[in-house]
XYZ file of C-alpha atoms in Angstrom:
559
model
C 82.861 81.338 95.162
C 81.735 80.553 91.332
C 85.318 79.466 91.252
C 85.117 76.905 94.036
C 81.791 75.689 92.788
C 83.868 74.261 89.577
C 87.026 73.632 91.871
C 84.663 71.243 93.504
C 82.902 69.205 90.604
C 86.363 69.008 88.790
C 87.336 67.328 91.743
C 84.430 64.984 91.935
C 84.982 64.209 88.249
C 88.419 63.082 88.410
C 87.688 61.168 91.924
C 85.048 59.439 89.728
C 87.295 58.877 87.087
C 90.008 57.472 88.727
C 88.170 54.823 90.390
C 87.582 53.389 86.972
C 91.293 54.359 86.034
C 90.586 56.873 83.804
C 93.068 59.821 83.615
C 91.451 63.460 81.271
C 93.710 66.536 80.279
C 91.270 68.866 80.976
C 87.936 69.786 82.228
C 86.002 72.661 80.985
C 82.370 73.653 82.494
C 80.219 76.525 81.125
C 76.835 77.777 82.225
C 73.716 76.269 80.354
C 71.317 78.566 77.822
C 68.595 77.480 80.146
C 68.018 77.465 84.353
C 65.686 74.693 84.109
C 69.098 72.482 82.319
C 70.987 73.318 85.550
C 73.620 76.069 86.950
C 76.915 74.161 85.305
C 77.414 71.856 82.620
C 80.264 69.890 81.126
C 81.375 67.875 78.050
C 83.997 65.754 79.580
C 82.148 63.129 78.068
C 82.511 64.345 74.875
C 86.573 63.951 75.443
C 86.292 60.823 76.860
C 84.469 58.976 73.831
C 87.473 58.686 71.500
C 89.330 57.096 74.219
C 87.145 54.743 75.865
C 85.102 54.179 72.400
C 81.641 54.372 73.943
C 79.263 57.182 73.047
C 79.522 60.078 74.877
C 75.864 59.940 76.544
C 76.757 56.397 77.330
C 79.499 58.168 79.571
C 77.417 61.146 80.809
C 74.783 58.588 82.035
C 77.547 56.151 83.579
C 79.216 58.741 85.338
C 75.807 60.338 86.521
C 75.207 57.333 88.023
C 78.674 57.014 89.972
C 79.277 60.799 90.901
C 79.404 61.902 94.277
C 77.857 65.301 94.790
C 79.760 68.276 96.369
C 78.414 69.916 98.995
C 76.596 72.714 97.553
C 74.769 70.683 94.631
C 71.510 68.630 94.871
C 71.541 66.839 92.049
C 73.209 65.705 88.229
C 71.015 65.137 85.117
C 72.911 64.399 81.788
C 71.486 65.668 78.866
C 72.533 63.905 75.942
C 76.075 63.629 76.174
C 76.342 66.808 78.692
C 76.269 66.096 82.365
C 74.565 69.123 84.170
C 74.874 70.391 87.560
C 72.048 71.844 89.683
C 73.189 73.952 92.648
C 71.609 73.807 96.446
C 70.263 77.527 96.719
C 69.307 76.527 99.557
C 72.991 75.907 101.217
C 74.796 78.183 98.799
C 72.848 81.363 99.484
C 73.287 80.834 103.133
C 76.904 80.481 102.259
C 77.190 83.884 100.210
C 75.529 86.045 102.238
C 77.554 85.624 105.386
C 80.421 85.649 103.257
C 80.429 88.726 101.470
C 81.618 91.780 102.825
C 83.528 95.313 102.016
C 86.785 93.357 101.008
C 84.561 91.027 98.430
C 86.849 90.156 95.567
C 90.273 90.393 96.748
C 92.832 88.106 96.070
C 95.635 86.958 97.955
C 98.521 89.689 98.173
C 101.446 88.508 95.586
C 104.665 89.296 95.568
C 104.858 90.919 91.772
C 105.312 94.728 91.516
C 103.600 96.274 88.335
C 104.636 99.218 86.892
C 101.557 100.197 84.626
C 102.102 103.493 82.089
C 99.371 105.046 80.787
C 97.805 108.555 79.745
C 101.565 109.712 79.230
C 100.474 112.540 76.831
C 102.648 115.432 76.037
C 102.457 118.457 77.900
C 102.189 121.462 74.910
C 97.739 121.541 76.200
C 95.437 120.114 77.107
C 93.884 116.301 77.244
C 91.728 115.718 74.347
C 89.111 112.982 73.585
C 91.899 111.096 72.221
C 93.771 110.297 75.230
C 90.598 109.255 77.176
C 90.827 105.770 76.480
C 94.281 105.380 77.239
C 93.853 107.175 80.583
C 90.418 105.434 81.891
C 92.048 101.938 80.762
C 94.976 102.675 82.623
C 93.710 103.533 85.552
C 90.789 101.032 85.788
C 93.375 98.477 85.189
C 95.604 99.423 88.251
C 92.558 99.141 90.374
C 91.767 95.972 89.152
C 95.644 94.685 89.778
C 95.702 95.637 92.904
C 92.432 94.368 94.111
C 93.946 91.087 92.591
C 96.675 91.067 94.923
C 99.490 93.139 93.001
C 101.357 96.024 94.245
C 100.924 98.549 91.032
C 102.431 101.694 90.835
C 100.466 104.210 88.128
C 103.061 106.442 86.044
C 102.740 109.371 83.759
C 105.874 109.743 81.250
C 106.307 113.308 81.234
C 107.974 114.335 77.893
C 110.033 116.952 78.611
C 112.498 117.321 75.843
C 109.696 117.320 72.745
C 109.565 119.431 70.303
C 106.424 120.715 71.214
C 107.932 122.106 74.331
C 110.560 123.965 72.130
C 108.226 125.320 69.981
C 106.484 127.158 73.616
C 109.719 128.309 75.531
C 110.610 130.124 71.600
C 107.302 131.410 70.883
C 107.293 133.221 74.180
C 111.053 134.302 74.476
C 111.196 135.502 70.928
C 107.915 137.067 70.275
C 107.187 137.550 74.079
C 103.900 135.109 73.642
C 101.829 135.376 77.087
C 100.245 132.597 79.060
C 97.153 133.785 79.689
C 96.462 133.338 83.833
C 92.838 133.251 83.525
C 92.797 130.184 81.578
C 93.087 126.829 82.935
C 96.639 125.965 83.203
C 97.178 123.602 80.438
C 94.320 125.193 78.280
C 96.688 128.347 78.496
C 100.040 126.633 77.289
C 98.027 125.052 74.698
C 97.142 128.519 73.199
C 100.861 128.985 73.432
C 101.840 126.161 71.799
C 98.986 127.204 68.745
C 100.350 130.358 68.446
C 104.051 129.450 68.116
C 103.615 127.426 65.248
C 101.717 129.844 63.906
C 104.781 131.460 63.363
C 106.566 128.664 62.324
C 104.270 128.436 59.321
C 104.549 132.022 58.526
C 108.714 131.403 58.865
C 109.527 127.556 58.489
C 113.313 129.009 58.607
C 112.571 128.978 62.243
C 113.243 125.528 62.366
C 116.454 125.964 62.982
C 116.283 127.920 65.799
C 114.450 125.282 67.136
C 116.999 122.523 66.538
C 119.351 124.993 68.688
C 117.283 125.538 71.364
C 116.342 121.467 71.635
C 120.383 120.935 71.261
C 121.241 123.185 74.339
C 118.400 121.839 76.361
C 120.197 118.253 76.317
C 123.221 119.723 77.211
C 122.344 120.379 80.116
C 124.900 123.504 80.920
C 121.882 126.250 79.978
C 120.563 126.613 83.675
C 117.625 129.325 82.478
C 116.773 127.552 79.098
C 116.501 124.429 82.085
C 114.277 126.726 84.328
C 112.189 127.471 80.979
C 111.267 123.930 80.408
C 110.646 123.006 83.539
C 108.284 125.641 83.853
C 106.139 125.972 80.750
C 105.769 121.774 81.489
C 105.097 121.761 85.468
C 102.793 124.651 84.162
C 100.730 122.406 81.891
C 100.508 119.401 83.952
C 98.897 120.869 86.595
C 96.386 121.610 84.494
C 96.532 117.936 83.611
C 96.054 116.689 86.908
C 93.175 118.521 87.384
C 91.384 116.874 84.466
C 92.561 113.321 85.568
C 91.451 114.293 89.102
C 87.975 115.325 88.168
C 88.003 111.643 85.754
C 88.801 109.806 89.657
C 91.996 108.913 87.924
C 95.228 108.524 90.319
C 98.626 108.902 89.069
C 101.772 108.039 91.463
C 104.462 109.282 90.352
C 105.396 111.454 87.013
C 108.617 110.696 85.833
C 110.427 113.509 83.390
C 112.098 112.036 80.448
C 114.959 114.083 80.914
C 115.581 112.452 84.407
C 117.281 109.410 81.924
C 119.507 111.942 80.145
C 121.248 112.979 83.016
C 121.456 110.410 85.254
C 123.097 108.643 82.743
C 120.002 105.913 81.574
C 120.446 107.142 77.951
C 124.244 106.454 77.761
C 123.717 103.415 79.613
C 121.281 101.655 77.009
C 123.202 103.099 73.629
C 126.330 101.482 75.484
C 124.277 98.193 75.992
C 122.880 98.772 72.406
C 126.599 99.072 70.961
C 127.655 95.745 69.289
C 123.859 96.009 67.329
C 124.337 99.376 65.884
C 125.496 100.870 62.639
C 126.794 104.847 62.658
C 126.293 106.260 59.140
C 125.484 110.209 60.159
C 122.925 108.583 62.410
C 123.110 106.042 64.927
C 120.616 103.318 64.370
C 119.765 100.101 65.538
C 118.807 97.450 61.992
C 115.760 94.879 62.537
C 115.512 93.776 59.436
C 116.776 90.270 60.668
C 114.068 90.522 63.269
C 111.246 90.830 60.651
C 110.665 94.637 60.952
C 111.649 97.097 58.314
C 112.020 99.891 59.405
C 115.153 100.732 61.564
C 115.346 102.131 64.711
C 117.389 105.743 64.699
C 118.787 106.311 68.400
C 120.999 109.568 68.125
C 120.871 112.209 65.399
C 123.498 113.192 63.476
C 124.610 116.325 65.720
C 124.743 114.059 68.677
C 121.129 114.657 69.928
C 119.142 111.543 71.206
C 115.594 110.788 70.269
C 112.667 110.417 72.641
C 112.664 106.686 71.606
C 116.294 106.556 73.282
C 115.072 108.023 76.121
C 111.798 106.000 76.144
C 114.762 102.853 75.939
C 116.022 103.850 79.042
C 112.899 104.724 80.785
C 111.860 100.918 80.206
C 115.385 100.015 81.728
C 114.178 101.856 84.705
C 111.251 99.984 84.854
C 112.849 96.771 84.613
C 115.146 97.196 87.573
C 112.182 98.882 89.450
C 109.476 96.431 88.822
C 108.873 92.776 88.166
C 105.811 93.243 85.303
C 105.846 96.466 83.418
C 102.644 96.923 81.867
C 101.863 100.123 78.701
C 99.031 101.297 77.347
C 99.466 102.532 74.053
C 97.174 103.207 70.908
C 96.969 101.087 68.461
C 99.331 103.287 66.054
C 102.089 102.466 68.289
C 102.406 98.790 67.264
C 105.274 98.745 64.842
C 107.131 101.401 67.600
C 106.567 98.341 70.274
C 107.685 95.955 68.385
C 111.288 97.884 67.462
C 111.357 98.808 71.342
C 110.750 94.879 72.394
C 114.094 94.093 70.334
C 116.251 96.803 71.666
C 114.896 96.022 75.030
C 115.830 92.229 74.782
C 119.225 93.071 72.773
C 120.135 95.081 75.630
C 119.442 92.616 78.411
C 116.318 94.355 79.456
C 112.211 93.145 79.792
C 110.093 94.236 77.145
C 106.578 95.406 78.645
C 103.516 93.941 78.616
C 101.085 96.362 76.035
C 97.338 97.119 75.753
C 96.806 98.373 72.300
C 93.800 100.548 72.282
C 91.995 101.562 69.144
C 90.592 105.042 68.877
C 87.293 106.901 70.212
C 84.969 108.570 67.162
C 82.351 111.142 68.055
C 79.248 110.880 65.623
C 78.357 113.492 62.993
C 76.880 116.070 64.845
C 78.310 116.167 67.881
C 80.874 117.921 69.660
C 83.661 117.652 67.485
C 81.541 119.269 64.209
C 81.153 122.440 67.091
C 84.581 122.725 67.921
C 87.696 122.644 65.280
C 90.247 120.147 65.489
C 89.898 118.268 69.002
C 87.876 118.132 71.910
C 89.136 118.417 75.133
C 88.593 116.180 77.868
C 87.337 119.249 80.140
C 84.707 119.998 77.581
C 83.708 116.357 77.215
C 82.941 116.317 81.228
C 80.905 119.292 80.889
C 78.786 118.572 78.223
C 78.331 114.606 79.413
C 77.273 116.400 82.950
C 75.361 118.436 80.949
C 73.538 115.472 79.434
C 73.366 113.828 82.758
C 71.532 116.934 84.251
C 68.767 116.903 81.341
C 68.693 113.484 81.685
C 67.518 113.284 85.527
C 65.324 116.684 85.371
C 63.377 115.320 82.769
C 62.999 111.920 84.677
C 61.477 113.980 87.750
C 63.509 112.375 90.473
C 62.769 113.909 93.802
C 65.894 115.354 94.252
C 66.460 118.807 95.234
C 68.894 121.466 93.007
C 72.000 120.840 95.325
C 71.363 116.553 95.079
C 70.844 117.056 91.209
C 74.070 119.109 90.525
C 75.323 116.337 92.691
C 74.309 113.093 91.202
C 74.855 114.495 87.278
C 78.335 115.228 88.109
C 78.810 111.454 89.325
C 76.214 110.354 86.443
C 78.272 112.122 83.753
C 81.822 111.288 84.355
C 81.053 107.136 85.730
C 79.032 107.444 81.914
C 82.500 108.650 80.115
C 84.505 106.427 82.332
C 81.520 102.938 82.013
C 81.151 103.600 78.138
C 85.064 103.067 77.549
C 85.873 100.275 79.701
C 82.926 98.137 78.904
C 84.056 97.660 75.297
C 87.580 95.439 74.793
C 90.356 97.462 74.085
C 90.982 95.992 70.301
C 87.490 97.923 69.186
C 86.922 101.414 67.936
C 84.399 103.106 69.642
C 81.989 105.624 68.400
C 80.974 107.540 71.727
C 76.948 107.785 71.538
C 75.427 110.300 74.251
C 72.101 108.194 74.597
C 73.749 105.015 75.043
C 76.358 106.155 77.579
C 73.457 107.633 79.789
C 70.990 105.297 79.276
C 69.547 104.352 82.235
C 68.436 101.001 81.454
C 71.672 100.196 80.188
C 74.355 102.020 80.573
C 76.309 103.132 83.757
C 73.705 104.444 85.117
C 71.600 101.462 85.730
C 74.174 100.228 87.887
C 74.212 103.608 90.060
C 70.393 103.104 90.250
C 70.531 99.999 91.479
C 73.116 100.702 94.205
C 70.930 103.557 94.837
C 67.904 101.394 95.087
C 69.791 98.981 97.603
C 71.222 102.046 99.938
C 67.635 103.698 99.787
C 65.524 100.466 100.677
C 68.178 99.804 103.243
C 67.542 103.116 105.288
C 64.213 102.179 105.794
C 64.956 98.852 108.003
C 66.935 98.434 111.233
C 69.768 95.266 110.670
C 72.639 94.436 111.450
C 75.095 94.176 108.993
C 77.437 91.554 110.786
C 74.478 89.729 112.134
C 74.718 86.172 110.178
C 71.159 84.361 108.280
C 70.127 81.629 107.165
C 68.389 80.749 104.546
C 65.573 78.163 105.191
C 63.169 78.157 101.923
C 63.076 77.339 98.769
C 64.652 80.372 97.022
C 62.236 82.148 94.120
C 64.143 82.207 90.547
C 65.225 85.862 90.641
C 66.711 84.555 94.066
C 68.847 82.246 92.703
C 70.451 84.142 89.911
C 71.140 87.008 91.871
C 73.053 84.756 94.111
C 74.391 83.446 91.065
C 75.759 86.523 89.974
C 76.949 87.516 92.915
C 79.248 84.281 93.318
C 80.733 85.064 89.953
C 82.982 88.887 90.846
C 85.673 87.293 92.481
C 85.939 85.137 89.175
C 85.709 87.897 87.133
C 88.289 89.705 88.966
C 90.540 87.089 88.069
C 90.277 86.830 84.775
C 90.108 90.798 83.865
C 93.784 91.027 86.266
C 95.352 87.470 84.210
C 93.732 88.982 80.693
C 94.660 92.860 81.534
C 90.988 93.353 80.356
C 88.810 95.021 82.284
C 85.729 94.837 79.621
C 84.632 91.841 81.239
C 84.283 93.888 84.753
C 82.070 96.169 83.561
C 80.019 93.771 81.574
C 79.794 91.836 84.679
C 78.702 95.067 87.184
C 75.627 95.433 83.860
C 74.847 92.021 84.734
C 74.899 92.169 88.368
C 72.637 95.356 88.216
C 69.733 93.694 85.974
C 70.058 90.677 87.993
C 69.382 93.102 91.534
C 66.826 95.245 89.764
C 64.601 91.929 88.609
C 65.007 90.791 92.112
C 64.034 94.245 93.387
C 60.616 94.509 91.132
C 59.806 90.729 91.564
C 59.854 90.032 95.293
C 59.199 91.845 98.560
C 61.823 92.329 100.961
C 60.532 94.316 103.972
C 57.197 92.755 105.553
C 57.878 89.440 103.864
C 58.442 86.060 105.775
C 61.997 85.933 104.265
C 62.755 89.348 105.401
C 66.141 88.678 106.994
C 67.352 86.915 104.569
C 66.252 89.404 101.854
C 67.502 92.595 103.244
C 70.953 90.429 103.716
C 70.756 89.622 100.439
C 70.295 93.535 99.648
C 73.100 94.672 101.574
C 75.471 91.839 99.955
C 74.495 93.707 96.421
C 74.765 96.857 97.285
C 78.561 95.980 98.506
C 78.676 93.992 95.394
C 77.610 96.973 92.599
C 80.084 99.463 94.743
C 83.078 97.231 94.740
C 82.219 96.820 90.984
C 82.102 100.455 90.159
C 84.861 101.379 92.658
C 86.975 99.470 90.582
C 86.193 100.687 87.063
C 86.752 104.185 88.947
C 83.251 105.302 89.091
C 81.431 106.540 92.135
C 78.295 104.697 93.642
C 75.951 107.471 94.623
C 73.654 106.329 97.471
C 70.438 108.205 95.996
C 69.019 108.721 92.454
């Protein structure tokens, strides 16, 4: 609705304008530092001076005068050269509240289908901190896509034919290395995995053996080497989708890499890639005429292929199977991107869209001082549930043992999941405990305040489909919640167009200290604007749960 608010004056600009035949590019609006200077504010005059060589307050005040008002604005001041817009709160709020319901903030459907890639890490353990962001950003941004209107199907790359997965199916046929059963599946393999290259360092003559046993497994005619693979991977990811299933993250479909070796993909692309490639032992692909150094090797010299080559024809799947194709990758994988964009468009293929990510820290102290080389994602739950726990006891909510289990597990992992999506993908992040659980700023806060609504709602009889009106002067904490809540289908928007879904989360923040000042501030039940209030409740608390639902985190309905 924040959107139609400018849709409108833009319109009554240029109807202004053109009555005195005067055609402007563009109009931009932004929201003043100040209430009291109005709810939206433009500069057009400012682009208008140079061409009609008047001053631009001369033009603010001109067209101040001439304007014609949309409906839901009561007046137009010009300050200086800016001309500022005050909304009818009166009108609009009326508007809102009947407007708003469980579907608030979707977009029309569009025809576009979105492959998005993400978390794709490979399966020799466990997740570890390090593949947090790139699974929370995935997955937040397919729920944002689709509530945009795009069909989006979530996949996990399953590398299949890494070394790593070598190193396991030799480590336990040669030295008979056991998967421990008691152990979380993928927690189990990785133990596995530690062990064989344990022996690897004691023996780097091993190697070899490795090279053979990677060589057989692309040819394909080994049916128990086949089984092994399969099976120390489908192993593993279980326990994978148990950690992404406890982070409310949904993958669709996981696609094997080796699915592209035999089907034919690989052969396909290194056919396409042909005329562009030099054989000199290797097979490589040369960008140095496309400003990147380093080539790009696509078969080894005993005939093997690389997981790039079979990454190559994974994206020629998703070209054929998708109209966007969207990766998240860390920021280390820039230069790779770029070599894959070339080969991609050499061989008649789309290059995918790509969220670089930069990397999560933990500070001095913390878990990763405790623990050796990386932290898992299962052990970053349970200690951020942990915090969570502390966090409530010590507040003395009255909750009872069974609620506070309850509400830290939803506290804890909407912390993890809030913390990395409200900061833009192109910034490190140093992950600070206190921070992430504040509750007067941090994901939390929003929880409480959805809380607050669901709690203060219980206590009143209303219909939800029952429609108000608003007949009063609305207070100021009024006003800018309605504000706020005008702005999510905006915000929406932009996040889906930007593939950014920092400005979501900043936005739920916003929404919640918005609620909570209008909470503390003004009575709702027993007050002479009662209807309208409690409507105005129940529009937030939709509001704050469409916001988290989106960003993947639950909204509990008591604190």
């Amino acid at each position: 609705m924040y959107t139609k608010l400018k849709n409108e004056l833009e319109e009554a600009i240029r109807e202004t304008l053109e009555k005195k035949r005067i055609v402007v590019d563009e109009i931009t609006f932004e929201e003043p530092p100040n209430p009291e200077m109005g709810d939206i504010s433009t500069n057009v005059a400012f682009t208008l001076a140079s061409k009609l060589k008047k001053s631009p307050v001369e033009i603010a005040q001109s067209m101040k005068e001439s304007i014609k008002l949309p409906l839901y604005f009561t007046k137009v001041e010009n300050k200086g050269p800016y001309l500022n817009f005050y909304i009818n709160y009166t009108l609009f709020s009326t508007k809102m509240v009947n407007y708003i319901d469980k579907n608030y903030g979707e977009l029309p459907e569009k025809d576009e289908r979105i492959l998005l890639e993400h978390t794709s890490a490979n399966p020799n353990g466990s997740l570890h901190v390090g593949h947090l962001r790139n699974s929370i950003l995935g997955d937040s941004l397919k729920r944002v896509l689709e509530h945009a209107g795009y069909k989006v199907e979530a996949q996990y790359y399953v590398n299949d034919m890494g070394r790593q997965i070598a190193i396991i199916v030799w480590g336990i046929e040669k030295f008979n290395l056991q998967v421990d059963e008691d152990k979380k599946s993928d927690h189990a393999i990785g133990e596995v995995y530690f062990q064989a290259n344990q022996k690897l360092e004691e023996n780097p003559d091993y190697n070899r053996e490795i090279d053979e046993i990677l060589y057989r497994y692309e040819q394909g005619d080994d049916a128990r080497l086949i089984d092994a693979f399969e099976s120390v991977v489908e192993y593993c990811v279980d326990g994978i989708k148990e950690t992404l299933r406890d982070l409310n993250i949904k993958i669709n479909m996981f696609k094997w890499e080796s699915t592209f070796l035999r089907n034919g993909g690989v052969a396909n692309i290194l056919e396409k890639l042909q005329p562009f490639t030099i054989e000199d032992e290797v097979l490589y692909l040369p960008l140095e005429r496309y400003d990147i150094d380093k080539e790009l090797i696509l078969r080894r010299s005993n005939g093997t292929s690389l997981y790039v080559t079979r990454d190559l024809a994974y994206h020629q799947y998703k070209t054929k199977n998708s109209d966007i194709s969207i990766d998240i990758l860390g920021a280390d994988h820039k230069l790779n991107a770029q070599q894959v964009k070339v080969a991609l468009e050499l061989s008649d293929n789309r290059a995918p869209e790509v969220v670089f990510y930069e990397f999560i820290d933990l500070p001095e102290g913390s878990m990763s001082t405790r623990r050796g080389v990386f932290i898992s994602v299962d052990e970053f739950i349970e200690e951020s549930i942990k915090h969570a726990k502390d966090e409530i006891i010590k507040r003395e909510l009255d909750l009872t043992e069974k609620q506070i289990d309850e509400v830290a597990k939803i506290i804890g992992v909407g912390s993890i999941r809030f913390y990395i999506n409200q900061i833009s993908p192109e910034k490190p992040i140093t992950f600070k405990w206190e921070e992430a659980l504040s509750f007067e700023r941090g994901c939390a806060s929003i929880q409480y305040a959805h809380a607050r609504a669901c709690k203060l709602l219980s206590k009143v009889d209303y219909d939800e489909f029952e429609e108000v009106t608003c007949d009063y002067e609305l207070e100021d904490e009024e006003k800018e919640l309605i504000k706020q809540l005008s702005k999510f289908t905006e915000v929406i928007r932009q996040s889906a167009q930007e593939r950014r879904v920092h400005h979501l989360a900043e936005y739920s923040l916003a929404l919640s200290r918005a609620f909570n000042k209008f909470y503390k501030t003004q009575q709702v039940i027993g007050s002479e604007h009662e209807k309208l209030r409690i409507k105005l409740v129940d529009v937030s608390r939709i509001t704050l749960k469409n916001s988290l639902k989106l960003l993947g985190i639950k909204a509990p309905e008591f604190m």
